[in-house]
Short mmCIF file of N, CA and C in Angstrom, two decimals:
data_model
loop_
_atom_site.label_atom_id
_atom_site.label_comp_id
_atom_site.label_asym_id
_atom_site.label_seq_id
_atom_site.Cartn_x
_atom_site.Cartn_y
_atom_site.Cartn_z
N MET A 294 1.62 -0.89 20.07
CA MET A 294 2.13 0.44 20.49
C MET A 294 1.17 1.33 19.37
N ASP A 295 0.64 2.41 19.76
CA ASP A 295 -0.03 3.46 18.94
C ASP A 295 0.85 4.16 18.30
N ARG A 296 0.85 4.75 17.25
CA ARG A 296 1.79 5.61 16.44
C ARG A 296 1.17 7.00 17.04
N ASP A 297 2.17 7.90 16.86
CA ASP A 297 1.96 9.40 16.99
C ASP A 297 1.00 9.78 15.94
N GLY A 298 0.20 11.05 16.38
CA GLY A 298 -0.56 11.73 15.48
C GLY A 298 -1.83 11.19 15.40
N LEU A 299 -2.45 10.49 16.55
CA LEU A 299 -3.91 10.18 16.45
C LEU A 299 -4.34 10.60 17.78
N SER A 300 -5.80 10.93 17.51
CA SER A 300 -6.56 11.44 18.77
C SER A 300 -7.86 10.68 18.84
N VAL A 301 -8.45 10.64 20.04
CA VAL A 301 -9.81 9.85 20.01
C VAL A 301 -10.75 11.15 20.31
N GLU A 302 -11.91 11.08 19.81
CA GLU A 302 -12.88 12.10 19.74
C GLU A 302 -14.26 11.57 19.89
N TRP A 303 -15.17 12.12 20.72
CA TRP A 303 -16.51 11.79 20.66
C TRP A 303 -17.30 12.04 19.19
N ILE A 304 -17.96 11.18 18.57
CA ILE A 304 -18.58 11.52 17.58
C ILE A 304 -20.14 11.96 17.73
N ASN A 305 -20.70 10.81 18.26
CA ASN A 305 -22.18 10.78 18.49
C ASN A 305 -22.83 9.78 19.40
N GLY A 306 -24.03 9.70 19.70
CA GLY A 306 -24.28 8.74 20.54
C GLY A 306 -24.63 7.21 19.64
N HIS A 307 -24.77 7.23 18.43
CA HIS A 307 -24.85 5.90 17.63
C HIS A 307 -23.27 5.49 17.35
N LYS A 308 -22.57 6.23 16.93
CA LYS A 308 -21.26 5.84 16.60
C LYS A 308 -20.21 5.83 17.91
N GLY A 309 -20.28 6.48 18.79
CA GLY A 309 -19.69 6.61 20.08
C GLY A 309 -18.21 7.45 19.51
N ARG A 310 -17.15 6.97 20.06
CA ARG A 310 -15.86 7.58 19.91
C ARG A 310 -15.20 7.05 18.67
N GLY A 311 -14.40 7.83 18.15
CA GLY A 311 -13.74 7.43 17.00
C GLY A 311 -12.07 7.87 16.97
N VAL A 312 -11.47 7.46 16.04
CA VAL A 312 -9.94 7.73 15.95
C VAL A 312 -9.64 8.79 14.92
N PHE A 313 -9.01 9.70 14.96
CA PHE A 313 -8.61 10.58 13.96
C PHE A 313 -7.29 11.07 14.03
N ALA A 314 -6.77 11.33 12.72
CA ALA A 314 -5.41 11.68 12.31
C ALA A 314 -5.46 13.26 12.68
N THR A 315 -4.16 13.38 13.62
CA THR A 315 -3.67 14.68 13.97
C THR A 315 -2.56 15.30 13.00
N LYS A 316 -2.06 14.31 12.25
CA LYS A 316 -1.08 14.46 11.28
C LYS A 316 -1.36 13.64 10.10
N ALA A 317 -0.75 13.92 8.75
CA ALA A 317 -0.89 13.05 7.75
C ALA A 317 -0.39 11.52 7.97
N ILE A 318 -0.91 10.58 7.42
CA ILE A 318 -0.48 9.11 7.52
C ILE A 318 -0.59 8.69 6.02
N TYR A 319 0.54 8.13 5.56
CA TYR A 319 0.74 7.77 4.18
C TYR A 319 0.48 6.21 3.98
N LYS A 320 -0.10 6.12 2.69
CA LYS A 320 -0.68 4.66 2.26
C LYS A 320 0.48 3.58 2.68
N GLY A 321 0.19 2.62 3.39
CA GLY A 321 1.06 1.60 3.63
C GLY A 321 1.62 1.56 5.38
N GLU A 322 1.43 2.78 5.88
CA GLU A 322 1.97 2.82 7.09
C GLU A 322 1.23 2.26 8.09
N PHE A 323 1.84 1.74 9.23
CA PHE A 323 1.38 1.11 10.26
C PHE A 323 0.63 2.29 11.12
N ILE A 324 -0.48 1.82 11.76
CA ILE A 324 -1.33 2.98 12.40
C ILE A 324 -1.47 2.36 13.93
N THR A 325 -2.01 1.36 14.22
CA THR A 325 -2.10 0.87 15.54
C THR A 325 -2.44 -0.53 15.62
N GLU A 326 -2.41 -1.15 16.97
CA GLU A 326 -2.58 -2.68 16.86
C GLU A 326 -3.95 -2.67 17.79
N TYR A 327 -4.69 -3.69 17.61
CA TYR A 327 -5.89 -4.08 18.08
C TYR A 327 -5.51 -4.98 19.05
N ARG A 328 -5.29 -4.31 20.42
CA ARG A 328 -4.77 -5.16 21.49
C ARG A 328 -6.02 -5.59 22.37
N GLY A 329 -5.69 -6.61 23.16
CA GLY A 329 -6.56 -7.17 24.12
C GLY A 329 -6.24 -8.74 24.54
N ASP A 330 -7.16 -9.52 25.10
CA ASP A 330 -6.82 -10.68 25.59
C ASP A 330 -6.87 -11.84 24.23
N LEU A 331 -5.98 -12.64 23.96
CA LEU A 331 -6.08 -13.44 22.81
C LEU A 331 -6.75 -14.72 23.50
N LEU A 332 -7.85 -15.21 22.77
CA LEU A 332 -8.77 -16.37 23.10
C LEU A 332 -9.04 -17.31 22.05
N SER A 333 -9.40 -18.45 22.41
CA SER A 333 -9.91 -19.39 21.53
C SER A 333 -11.26 -18.87 21.05
N LYS A 334 -11.85 -19.29 19.91
CA LYS A 334 -13.16 -19.00 19.69
C LYS A 334 -14.33 -19.42 20.89
N ARG A 335 -13.97 -20.55 21.31
CA ARG A 335 -15.02 -21.24 22.39
C ARG A 335 -14.77 -20.25 23.72
N ASP A 336 -13.65 -19.94 24.18
CA ASP A 336 -13.50 -19.17 25.37
C ASP A 336 -14.02 -17.84 25.05
N ALA A 337 -13.90 -17.23 23.90
CA ALA A 337 -14.47 -15.85 23.63
C ALA A 337 -16.10 -15.88 23.58
N GLU A 338 -16.48 -16.82 23.11
CA GLU A 338 -18.08 -17.00 23.00
C GLU A 338 -18.51 -17.14 24.48
N MET A 339 -18.06 -17.83 25.47
CA MET A 339 -18.13 -18.07 26.74
C MET A 339 -18.28 -16.65 27.36
N ARG A 340 -17.23 -15.87 27.10
CA ARG A 340 -16.90 -14.61 27.95
C ARG A 340 -17.93 -13.73 27.46
N CYS A 341 -18.35 -13.74 26.22
CA CYS A 341 -19.41 -12.73 25.60
C CYS A 341 -20.68 -13.03 26.15
N GLN A 342 -21.03 -14.33 26.39
CA GLN A 342 -22.22 -14.65 27.14
C GLN A 342 -22.45 -14.14 28.43
N LYS A 343 -21.17 -14.04 29.25
CA LYS A 343 -21.27 -13.51 30.52
C LYS A 343 -21.05 -12.11 30.61
N ASN A 344 -20.80 -11.43 29.39
CA ASN A 344 -20.69 -9.95 29.35
C ASN A 344 -21.94 -9.09 29.90
N ILE A 345 -21.86 -8.35 30.88
CA ILE A 345 -23.22 -7.80 31.26
C ILE A 345 -23.41 -6.26 30.53
N SER A 346 -22.16 -5.80 29.96
CA SER A 346 -22.25 -4.42 29.49
C SER A 346 -23.09 -4.42 27.96
N ASP A 347 -23.27 -3.21 27.57
CA ASP A 347 -23.90 -3.11 26.42
C ASP A 347 -22.99 -3.43 25.21
N VAL A 348 -21.79 -3.26 25.33
CA VAL A 348 -20.78 -3.40 24.12
C VAL A 348 -19.67 -4.11 24.65
N ALA A 349 -19.19 -5.14 23.92
CA ALA A 349 -17.95 -5.71 23.88
C ALA A 349 -17.03 -5.40 22.52
N TYR A 350 -15.77 -5.79 22.68
CA TYR A 350 -14.98 -5.42 21.56
C TYR A 350 -14.25 -6.56 21.33
N MET A 351 -14.95 -7.66 20.67
CA MET A 351 -14.48 -8.89 20.49
C MET A 351 -14.31 -9.18 19.08
N TYR A 352 -13.07 -9.45 18.54
CA TYR A 352 -12.71 -9.54 17.23
C TYR A 352 -12.30 -10.91 16.83
N TYR A 353 -13.09 -11.68 16.21
CA TYR A 353 -13.02 -12.89 15.79
C TYR A 353 -12.17 -13.18 14.47
N PHE A 354 -11.18 -14.14 14.34
CA PHE A 354 -10.33 -14.10 13.18
C PHE A 354 -9.92 -15.51 13.15
N LYS A 355 -9.16 -15.99 12.00
CA LYS A 355 -8.82 -17.24 11.74
C LYS A 355 -7.31 -17.14 11.44
N HIS A 356 -6.60 -17.87 12.20
CA HIS A 356 -5.06 -17.87 12.15
C HIS A 356 -4.52 -19.33 11.92
N GLN A 357 -3.77 -19.76 11.14
CA GLN A 357 -3.18 -21.16 10.93
C GLN A 357 -4.25 -22.20 11.21
N GLY A 358 -5.39 -21.83 10.57
CA GLY A 358 -6.40 -22.77 10.60
C GLY A 358 -7.38 -22.80 12.22
N LYS A 359 -6.90 -22.07 13.05
CA LYS A 359 -7.66 -21.75 14.19
C LYS A 359 -8.56 -20.68 14.37
N ASN A 360 -9.84 -20.80 14.96
CA ASN A 360 -10.64 -19.62 14.94
C ASN A 360 -10.18 -19.22 16.30
N MET A 361 -10.00 -17.83 16.12
CA MET A 361 -9.50 -17.12 17.59
C MET A 361 -10.08 -15.81 17.64
N CYS A 362 -9.81 -15.16 18.71
CA CYS A 362 -10.47 -13.92 19.09
C CYS A 362 -9.63 -12.94 19.87
N ILE A 363 -9.59 -11.77 19.75
CA ILE A 363 -8.91 -10.65 20.53
C ILE A 363 -10.00 -10.17 21.19
N ASP A 364 -10.14 -9.97 22.59
CA ASP A 364 -11.24 -9.30 23.43
C ASP A 364 -10.60 -8.14 23.85
N ALA A 365 -10.88 -6.88 23.24
CA ALA A 365 -10.38 -5.54 23.58
C ALA A 365 -11.43 -4.83 24.57
N SER A 366 -12.44 -5.53 25.08
CA SER A 366 -13.47 -4.97 25.88
C SER A 366 -13.13 -4.27 26.88
N LYS A 367 -11.88 -4.51 27.60
CA LYS A 367 -11.29 -3.84 28.62
C LYS A 367 -10.98 -2.42 28.36
N GLU A 368 -11.35 -1.33 28.96
CA GLU A 368 -10.74 -0.17 28.52
C GLU A 368 -9.44 -0.09 29.27
N ASP A 369 -8.46 0.13 28.28
CA ASP A 369 -6.86 0.06 28.61
C ASP A 369 -6.07 1.19 28.09
N GLY A 370 -6.80 2.04 27.24
CA GLY A 370 -6.21 3.34 26.97
C GLY A 370 -5.58 3.07 25.56
N SER A 371 -5.73 1.83 24.94
CA SER A 371 -5.23 1.59 23.46
C SER A 371 -6.47 2.13 22.66
N ILE A 372 -5.90 2.59 21.61
CA ILE A 372 -6.95 3.01 20.62
C ILE A 372 -7.41 2.24 19.56
N GLY A 373 -6.64 1.14 19.20
CA GLY A 373 -7.12 0.12 18.11
C GLY A 373 -8.46 -0.19 18.23
N ARG A 374 -8.99 -0.34 19.38
CA ARG A 374 -10.61 -0.92 19.41
C ARG A 374 -11.54 0.33 19.31
N LEU A 375 -11.13 1.57 19.00
CA LEU A 375 -11.98 2.58 18.90
C LEU A 375 -12.03 3.01 17.38
N VAL A 376 -11.17 2.32 16.67
CA VAL A 376 -11.42 2.62 15.07
C VAL A 376 -12.68 2.15 14.57
N ASN A 377 -13.52 2.99 14.11
CA ASN A 377 -14.73 2.42 13.56
C ASN A 377 -14.93 1.75 12.10
N ASP A 378 -16.09 1.18 11.95
CA ASP A 378 -16.53 0.22 10.75
C ASP A 378 -16.93 1.36 9.66
N ASN A 379 -16.29 0.98 8.32
CA ASN A 379 -16.87 1.48 7.30
C ASN A 379 -16.78 0.67 6.06
N ILE A 380 -17.54 0.94 5.10
CA ILE A 380 -17.55 -0.18 3.99
C ILE A 380 -16.28 0.04 3.16
N SER A 381 -15.52 -0.99 2.54
CA SER A 381 -14.28 -1.14 2.26
C SER A 381 -14.12 -0.12 1.13
N SER A 382 -15.17 0.49 0.32
CA SER A 382 -14.74 1.37 -0.70
C SER A 382 -14.40 2.73 -0.15
N VAL A 383 -14.73 2.92 1.00
CA VAL A 383 -14.58 4.18 1.90
C VAL A 383 -13.48 4.13 2.83
N ALA A 384 -13.40 2.94 3.37
CA ALA A 384 -12.46 2.81 4.61
C ALA A 384 -11.11 3.19 4.00
N ASN A 385 -10.32 3.64 4.98
CA ASN A 385 -8.86 4.26 4.74
C ASN A 385 -7.86 3.35 5.42
N CYS A 386 -8.18 2.27 6.25
CA CYS A 386 -7.53 1.32 6.91
C CYS A 386 -7.90 -0.26 6.54
N ARG A 387 -6.62 -1.17 6.82
CA ARG A 387 -7.20 -2.51 6.56
C ARG A 387 -6.41 -3.34 7.88
N MET A 388 -7.09 -4.03 8.33
CA MET A 388 -6.50 -4.93 9.41
C MET A 388 -5.58 -5.95 8.91
N ARG A 389 -4.44 -6.27 9.40
CA ARG A 389 -3.57 -7.49 9.10
C ARG A 389 -3.14 -8.23 10.16
N ILE A 390 -2.82 -9.38 10.08
CA ILE A 390 -2.28 -10.33 11.10
C ILE A 390 -0.78 -10.23 10.97
N ILE A 391 -0.26 -9.79 11.97
CA ILE A 391 1.30 -9.71 11.99
C ILE A 391 1.79 -10.78 13.00
N VAL A 392 2.48 -11.70 12.82
CA VAL A 392 2.98 -12.82 13.68
C VAL A 392 4.44 -12.49 14.10
N LYS A 393 4.55 -12.41 15.61
CA LYS A 393 5.74 -12.12 16.31
C LYS A 393 5.71 -13.10 17.39
N ASP A 394 6.97 -13.75 17.46
CA ASP A 394 7.13 -14.73 18.42
C ASP A 394 6.20 -15.87 18.43
N SER A 395 5.50 -16.20 17.30
CA SER A 395 4.63 -17.32 17.15
C SER A 395 3.13 -16.83 17.72
N HIS A 396 2.97 -15.59 17.93
CA HIS A 396 1.51 -15.12 18.38
C HIS A 396 1.09 -13.92 17.31
N PRO A 397 -0.16 -14.05 17.05
CA PRO A 397 -0.64 -13.11 15.83
C PRO A 397 -1.02 -11.87 16.82
N HIS A 398 -0.72 -10.66 16.01
CA HIS A 398 -1.28 -9.40 16.37
C HIS A 398 -1.98 -8.82 15.26
N LEU A 399 -3.17 -8.30 15.56
CA LEU A 399 -3.93 -7.56 14.67
C LEU A 399 -3.53 -6.04 14.50
N CYS A 400 -2.91 -5.60 13.26
CA CYS A 400 -2.49 -4.31 13.15
C CYS A 400 -3.15 -3.66 11.99
N LEU A 401 -3.59 -2.38 12.24
CA LEU A 401 -4.00 -1.83 11.34
C LEU A 401 -2.90 -0.79 10.35
N TYR A 402 -3.31 -0.87 9.10
CA TYR A 402 -2.38 -0.24 8.12
C TYR A 402 -3.27 0.71 7.28
N ALA A 403 -2.49 1.78 6.80
CA ALA A 403 -3.32 2.86 6.02
C ALA A 403 -3.37 2.26 4.34
N THR A 404 -4.84 2.44 3.82
CA THR A 404 -4.60 1.71 2.41
C THR A 404 -4.81 2.77 1.64
N LYS A 405 -4.64 4.06 1.91
CA LYS A 405 -4.70 5.30 1.00
C LYS A 405 -3.96 6.42 2.05
N ASN A 406 -3.55 7.46 1.43
CA ASN A 406 -3.17 8.81 2.26
C ASN A 406 -4.26 9.35 3.11
N ILE A 407 -4.01 9.36 4.30
CA ILE A 407 -4.85 9.99 5.30
C ILE A 407 -4.59 11.37 5.85
N LEU A 408 -5.35 12.27 5.62
CA LEU A 408 -5.06 13.74 5.79
C LEU A 408 -5.22 14.15 7.36
N GLN A 409 -4.88 15.15 7.80
CA GLN A 409 -5.12 15.31 9.16
C GLN A 409 -6.40 15.95 9.26
N GLY A 410 -7.20 15.35 10.25
CA GLY A 410 -8.46 15.67 10.65
C GLY A 410 -9.48 14.50 10.07
N ASP A 411 -8.83 13.45 9.31
CA ASP A 411 -9.55 12.36 8.65
C ASP A 411 -9.99 11.40 9.99
N GLU A 412 -11.31 10.82 9.87
CA GLU A 412 -11.52 9.70 10.89
C GLU A 412 -10.80 8.40 10.20
N LEU A 413 -10.28 7.57 10.99
CA LEU A 413 -9.68 6.37 10.68
C LEU A 413 -10.92 5.37 10.68
N GLU A 414 -11.13 4.36 9.77
CA GLU A 414 -12.07 3.61 9.67
C GLU A 414 -11.72 2.44 8.71
N TYR A 415 -12.15 1.20 9.15
CA TYR A 415 -11.80 -0.12 8.23
C TYR A 415 -13.16 -0.87 8.17
N ASP A 416 -13.16 -1.81 7.30
CA ASP A 416 -14.22 -2.76 7.07
C ASP A 416 -14.47 -3.71 7.82
N TYR A 417 -15.06 -3.83 8.84
CA TYR A 417 -15.26 -5.14 9.76
C TYR A 417 -15.64 -6.29 9.20
N GLY A 418 -16.25 -6.18 7.96
CA GLY A 418 -16.73 -7.24 7.27
C GLY A 418 -17.90 -8.15 7.85
N GLY A 419 -17.85 -9.45 7.83
CA GLY A 419 -19.22 -10.32 8.08
C GLY A 419 -20.23 -9.70 9.03
N TYR A 420 -19.84 -9.56 10.25
CA TYR A 420 -20.94 -9.32 11.31
C TYR A 420 -21.07 -7.82 11.54
N THR A 421 -22.03 -7.07 10.95
CA THR A 421 -22.09 -5.76 11.01
C THR A 421 -23.61 -5.33 11.10
N PRO A 422 -24.33 -5.69 12.18
CA PRO A 422 -25.66 -5.51 12.32
C PRO A 422 -26.15 -3.79 12.31
N TRP A 423 -25.06 -3.15 12.99
CA TRP A 423 -25.29 -1.70 12.99
C TRP A 423 -25.32 -0.94 11.79
N ARG A 424 -24.97 -1.54 10.62
CA ARG A 424 -25.11 -0.91 9.38
C ARG A 424 -26.69 -0.87 9.14
N LYS A 425 -27.37 -1.75 9.70
CA LYS A 425 -28.85 -1.91 9.53
C LYS A 425 -29.68 -1.19 10.61
N LYS A 426 -29.34 -1.53 11.64
CA LYS A 426 -30.31 -1.00 12.75
C LYS A 426 -29.31 -0.17 13.78
N GLN A 427 -29.91 0.65 14.41
CA GLN A 427 -29.12 1.54 15.46
C GLN A 427 -29.49 0.90 16.78
N GLY A 428 -28.74 1.00 17.89
CA GLY A 428 -29.21 0.62 19.28
C GLY A 428 -28.99 -0.84 19.42
N MET A 429 -28.47 -1.63 18.68
CA MET A 429 -28.35 -3.01 18.88
C MET A 429 -27.10 -3.38 20.05
N LYS A 430 -27.13 -4.41 20.68
CA LYS A 430 -25.83 -4.51 21.33
C LYS A 430 -25.28 -5.55 20.30
N VAL A 431 -23.93 -5.26 20.46
CA VAL A 431 -22.83 -5.92 19.57
C VAL A 431 -21.81 -6.67 20.39
N CYS A 432 -21.70 -7.85 20.11
CA CYS A 432 -20.95 -8.61 21.12
C CYS A 432 -19.53 -8.86 20.30
N SER A 433 -19.66 -8.73 18.93
CA SER A 433 -18.31 -9.43 18.33
C SER A 433 -18.13 -8.66 17.07
N ILE A 434 -16.85 -8.68 16.65
CA ILE A 434 -16.81 -8.49 15.29
C ILE A 434 -16.07 -9.75 14.57
N GLN A 435 -16.60 -10.27 13.47
CA GLN A 435 -16.23 -11.20 13.03
C GLN A 435 -15.54 -11.02 11.56
N VAL A 436 -14.20 -11.46 11.33
CA VAL A 436 -13.69 -11.05 10.19
C VAL A 436 -12.80 -12.15 9.60
N SER A 437 -12.52 -12.22 8.15
CA SER A 437 -11.70 -13.15 7.82
C SER A 437 -10.36 -12.53 7.31
N LEU A 438 -9.27 -12.65 8.04
CA LEU A 438 -8.08 -11.89 7.77
C LEU A 438 -7.16 -12.80 6.75
N THR A 439 -6.56 -12.57 5.54
CA THR A 439 -5.86 -13.38 4.89
C THR A 439 -4.47 -12.66 4.69
N ASN A 440 -4.08 -11.47 5.14
CA ASN A 440 -2.95 -10.95 4.96
C ASN A 440 -2.12 -11.23 6.26
N THR A 441 -1.19 -12.28 6.31
CA THR A 441 -0.32 -12.44 7.32
C THR A 441 1.13 -12.12 7.14
N MET A 442 1.94 -11.34 8.02
CA MET A 442 3.11 -11.04 7.61
C MET A 442 3.77 -11.62 9.18
N HIS A 443 5.14 -11.95 8.99
CA HIS A 443 5.98 -12.15 10.22
C HIS A 443 6.82 -11.14 10.31
N ALA A 444 7.04 -10.96 11.67
CA ALA A 444 7.86 -9.83 12.10
C ALA A 444 9.14 -10.48 12.73
#
């Protein structure tokens, strides 16, 4: 579930849409979940190869020694998939794995106080070709998550 106080806005042709705070969010607070289909890495790579659109929202991560992926490519109204990348020194959010009923959930939390009007951003880590070039097809976000919490 997405928290109250968030809006999606168009930024530009390179960045696309982004998520902005419509009210203050405090350090440590839950922001949103990165929702989609939970897949094995192999199934995700096969799905990515079949993807004919320009962009996919595939978030690879490791959980309990297994390489997994959440595919949020389907436009479903959730906003976690629209939070943009920024280097960790500037980012105001961080992704964590939350385990509920034995299933991993990727959840964003505020790493600092976020003011009304601020764009929400986190460091995607590893695979970030758009930091160097514009206009590339990006099929995945590959990150190593170490913060696991159980709900």
